[in-house]
mmCIF file of C-alpha atoms in Angstrom:
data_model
loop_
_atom_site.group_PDB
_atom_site.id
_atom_site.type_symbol
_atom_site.label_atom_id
_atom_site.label_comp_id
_atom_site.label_asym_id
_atom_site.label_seq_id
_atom_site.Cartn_x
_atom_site.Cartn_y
_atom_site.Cartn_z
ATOM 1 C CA UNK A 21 -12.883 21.350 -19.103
ATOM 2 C CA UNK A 22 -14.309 17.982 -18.162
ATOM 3 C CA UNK A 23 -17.412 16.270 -18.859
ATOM 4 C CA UNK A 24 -17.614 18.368 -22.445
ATOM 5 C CA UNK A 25 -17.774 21.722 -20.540
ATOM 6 C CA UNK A 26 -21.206 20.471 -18.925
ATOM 7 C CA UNK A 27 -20.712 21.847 -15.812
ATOM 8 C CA UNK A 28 -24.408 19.987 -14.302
ATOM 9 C CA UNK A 29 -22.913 16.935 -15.219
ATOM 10 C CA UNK A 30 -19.948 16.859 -13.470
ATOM 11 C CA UNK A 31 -21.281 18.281 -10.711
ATOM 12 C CA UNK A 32 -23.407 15.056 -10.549
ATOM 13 C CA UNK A 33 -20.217 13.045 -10.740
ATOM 14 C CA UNK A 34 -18.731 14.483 -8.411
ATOM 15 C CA UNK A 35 -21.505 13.675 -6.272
ATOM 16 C CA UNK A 36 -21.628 10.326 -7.597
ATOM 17 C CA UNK A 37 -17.687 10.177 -6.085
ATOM 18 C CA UNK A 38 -18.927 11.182 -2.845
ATOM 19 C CA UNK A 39 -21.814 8.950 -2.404
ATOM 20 C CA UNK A 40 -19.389 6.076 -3.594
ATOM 21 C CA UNK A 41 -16.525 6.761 -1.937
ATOM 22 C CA UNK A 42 -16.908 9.013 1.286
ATOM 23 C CA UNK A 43 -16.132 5.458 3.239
ATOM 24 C CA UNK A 44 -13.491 4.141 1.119
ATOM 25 C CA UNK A 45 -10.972 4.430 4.058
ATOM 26 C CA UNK A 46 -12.854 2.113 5.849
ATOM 27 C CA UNK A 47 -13.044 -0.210 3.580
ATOM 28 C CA UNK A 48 -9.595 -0.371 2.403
ATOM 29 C CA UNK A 49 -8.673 -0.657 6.312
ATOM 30 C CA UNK A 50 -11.318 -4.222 6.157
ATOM 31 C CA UNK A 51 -9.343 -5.152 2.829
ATOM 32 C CA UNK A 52 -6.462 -4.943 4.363
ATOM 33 C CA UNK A 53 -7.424 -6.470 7.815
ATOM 34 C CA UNK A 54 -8.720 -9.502 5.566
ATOM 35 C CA UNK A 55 -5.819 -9.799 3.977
ATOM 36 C CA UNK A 56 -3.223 -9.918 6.975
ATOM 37 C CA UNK A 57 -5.368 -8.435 10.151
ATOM 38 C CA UNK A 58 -1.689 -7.341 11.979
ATOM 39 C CA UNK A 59 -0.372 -5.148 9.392
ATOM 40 C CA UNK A 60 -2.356 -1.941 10.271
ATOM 41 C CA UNK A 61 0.182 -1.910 12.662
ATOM 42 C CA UNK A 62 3.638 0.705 12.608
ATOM 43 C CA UNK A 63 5.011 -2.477 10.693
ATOM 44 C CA UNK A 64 6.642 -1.674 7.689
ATOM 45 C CA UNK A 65 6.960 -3.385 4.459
ATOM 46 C CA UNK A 66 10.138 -5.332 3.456
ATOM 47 C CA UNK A 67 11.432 -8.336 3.558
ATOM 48 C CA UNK A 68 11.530 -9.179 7.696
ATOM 49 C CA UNK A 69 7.910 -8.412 7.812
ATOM 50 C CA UNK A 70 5.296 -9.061 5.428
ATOM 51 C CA UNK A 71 5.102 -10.186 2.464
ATOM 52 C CA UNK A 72 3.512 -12.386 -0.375
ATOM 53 C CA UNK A 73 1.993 -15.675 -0.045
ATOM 54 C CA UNK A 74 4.427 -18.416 0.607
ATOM 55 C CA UNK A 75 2.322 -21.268 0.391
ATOM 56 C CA UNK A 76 3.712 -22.086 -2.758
ATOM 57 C CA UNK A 77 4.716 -21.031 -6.473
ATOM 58 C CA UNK A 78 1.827 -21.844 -8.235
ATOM 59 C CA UNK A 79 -0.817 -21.195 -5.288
ATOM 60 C CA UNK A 80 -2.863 -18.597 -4.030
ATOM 61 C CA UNK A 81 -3.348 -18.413 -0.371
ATOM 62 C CA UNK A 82 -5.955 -16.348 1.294
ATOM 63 C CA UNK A 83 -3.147 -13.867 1.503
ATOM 64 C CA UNK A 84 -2.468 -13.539 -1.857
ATOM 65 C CA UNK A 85 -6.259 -13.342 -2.844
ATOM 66 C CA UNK A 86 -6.963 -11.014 -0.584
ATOM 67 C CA UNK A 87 -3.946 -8.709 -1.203
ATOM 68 C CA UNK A 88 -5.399 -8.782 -5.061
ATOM 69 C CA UNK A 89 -8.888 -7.789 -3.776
ATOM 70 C CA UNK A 90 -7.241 -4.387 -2.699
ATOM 71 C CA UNK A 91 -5.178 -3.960 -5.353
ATOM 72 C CA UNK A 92 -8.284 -4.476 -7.739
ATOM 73 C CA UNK A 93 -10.338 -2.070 -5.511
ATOM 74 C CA UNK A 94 -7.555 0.415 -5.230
ATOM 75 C CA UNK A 95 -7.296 0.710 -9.198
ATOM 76 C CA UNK A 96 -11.561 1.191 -9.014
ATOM 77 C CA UNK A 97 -10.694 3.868 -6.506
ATOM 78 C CA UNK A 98 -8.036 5.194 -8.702
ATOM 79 C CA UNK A 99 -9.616 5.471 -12.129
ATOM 80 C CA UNK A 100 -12.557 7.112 -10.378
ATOM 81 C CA UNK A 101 -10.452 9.789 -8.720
ATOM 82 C CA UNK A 102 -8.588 10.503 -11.790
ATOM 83 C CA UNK A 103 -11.929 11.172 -13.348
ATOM 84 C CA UNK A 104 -12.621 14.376 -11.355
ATOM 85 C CA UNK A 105 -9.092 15.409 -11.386
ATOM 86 C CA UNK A 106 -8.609 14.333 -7.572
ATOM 87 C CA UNK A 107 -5.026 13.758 -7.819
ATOM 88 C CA UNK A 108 -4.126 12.833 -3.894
ATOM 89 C CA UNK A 109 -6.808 10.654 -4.192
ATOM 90 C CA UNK A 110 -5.319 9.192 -7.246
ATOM 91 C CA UNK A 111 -1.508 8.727 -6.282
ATOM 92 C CA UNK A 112 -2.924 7.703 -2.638
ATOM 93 C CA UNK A 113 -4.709 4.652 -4.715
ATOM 94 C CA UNK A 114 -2.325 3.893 -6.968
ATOM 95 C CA UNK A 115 0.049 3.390 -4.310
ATOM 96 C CA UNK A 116 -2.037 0.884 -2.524
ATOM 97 C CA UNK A 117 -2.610 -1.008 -5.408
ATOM 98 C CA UNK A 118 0.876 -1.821 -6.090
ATOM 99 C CA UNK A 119 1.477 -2.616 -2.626
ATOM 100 C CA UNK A 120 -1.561 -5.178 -2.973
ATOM 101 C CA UNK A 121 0.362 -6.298 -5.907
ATOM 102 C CA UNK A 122 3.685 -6.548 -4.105
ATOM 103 C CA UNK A 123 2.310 -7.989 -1.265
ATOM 104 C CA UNK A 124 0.075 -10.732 -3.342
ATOM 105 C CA UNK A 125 3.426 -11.181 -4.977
ATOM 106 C CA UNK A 126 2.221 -10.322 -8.343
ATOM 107 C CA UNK A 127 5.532 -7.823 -9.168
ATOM 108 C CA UNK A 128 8.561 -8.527 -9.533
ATOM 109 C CA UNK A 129 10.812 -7.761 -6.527
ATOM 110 C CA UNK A 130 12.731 -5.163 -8.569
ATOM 111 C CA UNK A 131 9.510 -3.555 -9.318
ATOM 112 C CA UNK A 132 9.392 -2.833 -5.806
ATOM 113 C CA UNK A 133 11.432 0.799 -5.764
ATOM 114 C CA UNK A 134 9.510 1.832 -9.311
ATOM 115 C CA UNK A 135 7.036 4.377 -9.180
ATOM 116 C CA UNK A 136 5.481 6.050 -6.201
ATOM 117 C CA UNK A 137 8.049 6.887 -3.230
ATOM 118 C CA UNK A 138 5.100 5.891 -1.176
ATOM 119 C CA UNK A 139 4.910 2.175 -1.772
ATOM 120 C CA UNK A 140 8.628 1.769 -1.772
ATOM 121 C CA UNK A 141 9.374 -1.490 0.235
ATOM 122 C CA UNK A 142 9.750 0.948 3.350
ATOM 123 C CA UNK A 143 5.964 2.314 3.637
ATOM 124 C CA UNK A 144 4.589 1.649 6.376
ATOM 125 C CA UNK A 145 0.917 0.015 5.329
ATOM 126 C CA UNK A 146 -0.923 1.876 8.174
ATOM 127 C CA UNK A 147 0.332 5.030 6.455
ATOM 128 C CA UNK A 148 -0.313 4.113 3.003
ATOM 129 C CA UNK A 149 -4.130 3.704 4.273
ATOM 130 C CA UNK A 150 -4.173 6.698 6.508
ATOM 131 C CA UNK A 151 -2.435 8.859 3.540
ATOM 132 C CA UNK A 152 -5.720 6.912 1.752
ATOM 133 C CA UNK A 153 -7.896 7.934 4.222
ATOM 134 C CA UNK A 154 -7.020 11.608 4.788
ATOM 135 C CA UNK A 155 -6.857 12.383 0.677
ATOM 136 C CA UNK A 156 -10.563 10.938 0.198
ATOM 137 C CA UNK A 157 -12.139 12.449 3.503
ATOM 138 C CA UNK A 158 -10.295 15.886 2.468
ATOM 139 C CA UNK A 159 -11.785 15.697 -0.866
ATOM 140 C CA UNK A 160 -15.269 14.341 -0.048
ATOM 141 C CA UNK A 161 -15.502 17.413 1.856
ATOM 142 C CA UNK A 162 -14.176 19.814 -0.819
ATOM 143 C CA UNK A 163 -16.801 18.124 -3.198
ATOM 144 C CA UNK A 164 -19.770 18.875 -0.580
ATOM 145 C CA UNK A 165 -18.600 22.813 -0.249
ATOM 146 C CA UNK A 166 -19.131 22.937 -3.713
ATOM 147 C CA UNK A 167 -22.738 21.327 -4.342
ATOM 148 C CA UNK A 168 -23.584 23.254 -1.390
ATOM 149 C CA UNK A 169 -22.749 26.435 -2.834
ATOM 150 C CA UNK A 170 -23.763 25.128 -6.358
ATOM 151 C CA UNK A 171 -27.274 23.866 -5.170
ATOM 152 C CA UNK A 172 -25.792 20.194 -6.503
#
């Protein structure tokens, strides 16, 4: 059904995915190390441990920026996964781009409990990445099993 029926074609999207994103768990564990290097850590989110920039209203702190770098990567991540239908990879995106948001203080803090359980104020962010992580390695792998057995 996607890609117009064309099966060749999405077969060399979906190898596309894999060449682009077979390390994305890495780098959403440096985005998020550059954004606040001790929250890979069992820390969770809320408001005793981290949160947005404070460094003023109108200001954006390296935090903030930096928080907005994954958010912006995670939706990259996201619309590309939707693409091919990878839907774990999808909700596992989406979820760390609203906690970039959140944590760059770009929602609202009722915003907070809308949407994906997983990046309710409670998520740990070491999960969030690791649920990341697991959903794009698990897929990457899928996608090789089948160019392998379709010659892709």
């Amino acid at each position: 059904r996607r890609m117009n029926g064309k099966a060749w074609l999405y077969l060399r999207v979906l190898g596309s995915f894999v060449n682009t994103y077979s390390g994305a768990g890495e780098e959403v564990r440096g985005l998020v190390a550059a954004a606040k290097p001790d929250v890979m850590g069992p820390d969770t989110i809320g408001p005793d441990t981290i949160g947005p920039d404070t460094t003023g209203p109108d200001a954006i702190g390296p935090d903030a920026a930096a928080w907005r770098a994954l958010s912006e990567r995670a939706h990259a991540m996201a619309g590309a996964a939707g693409s091919i239908s990878a839907h774990e990879v999808h909700d596992a995106a989406r979820a760390l781009e609203r906690l970039g948001l959140l944590l760059a203080g770009d929602l609202p803090p009722d915003a907070e409990n809308e949407g994906d359980a997983a990046s309710a104020p409670h998520a740990s962010v070491h999960d969030l990445v690791e649920r990341f992580d697991t959903a794009v390695r698990t897929t990457c792998r899928s996608i090789h099993t089948l160019l392998d057995t379709h010659g892709g």
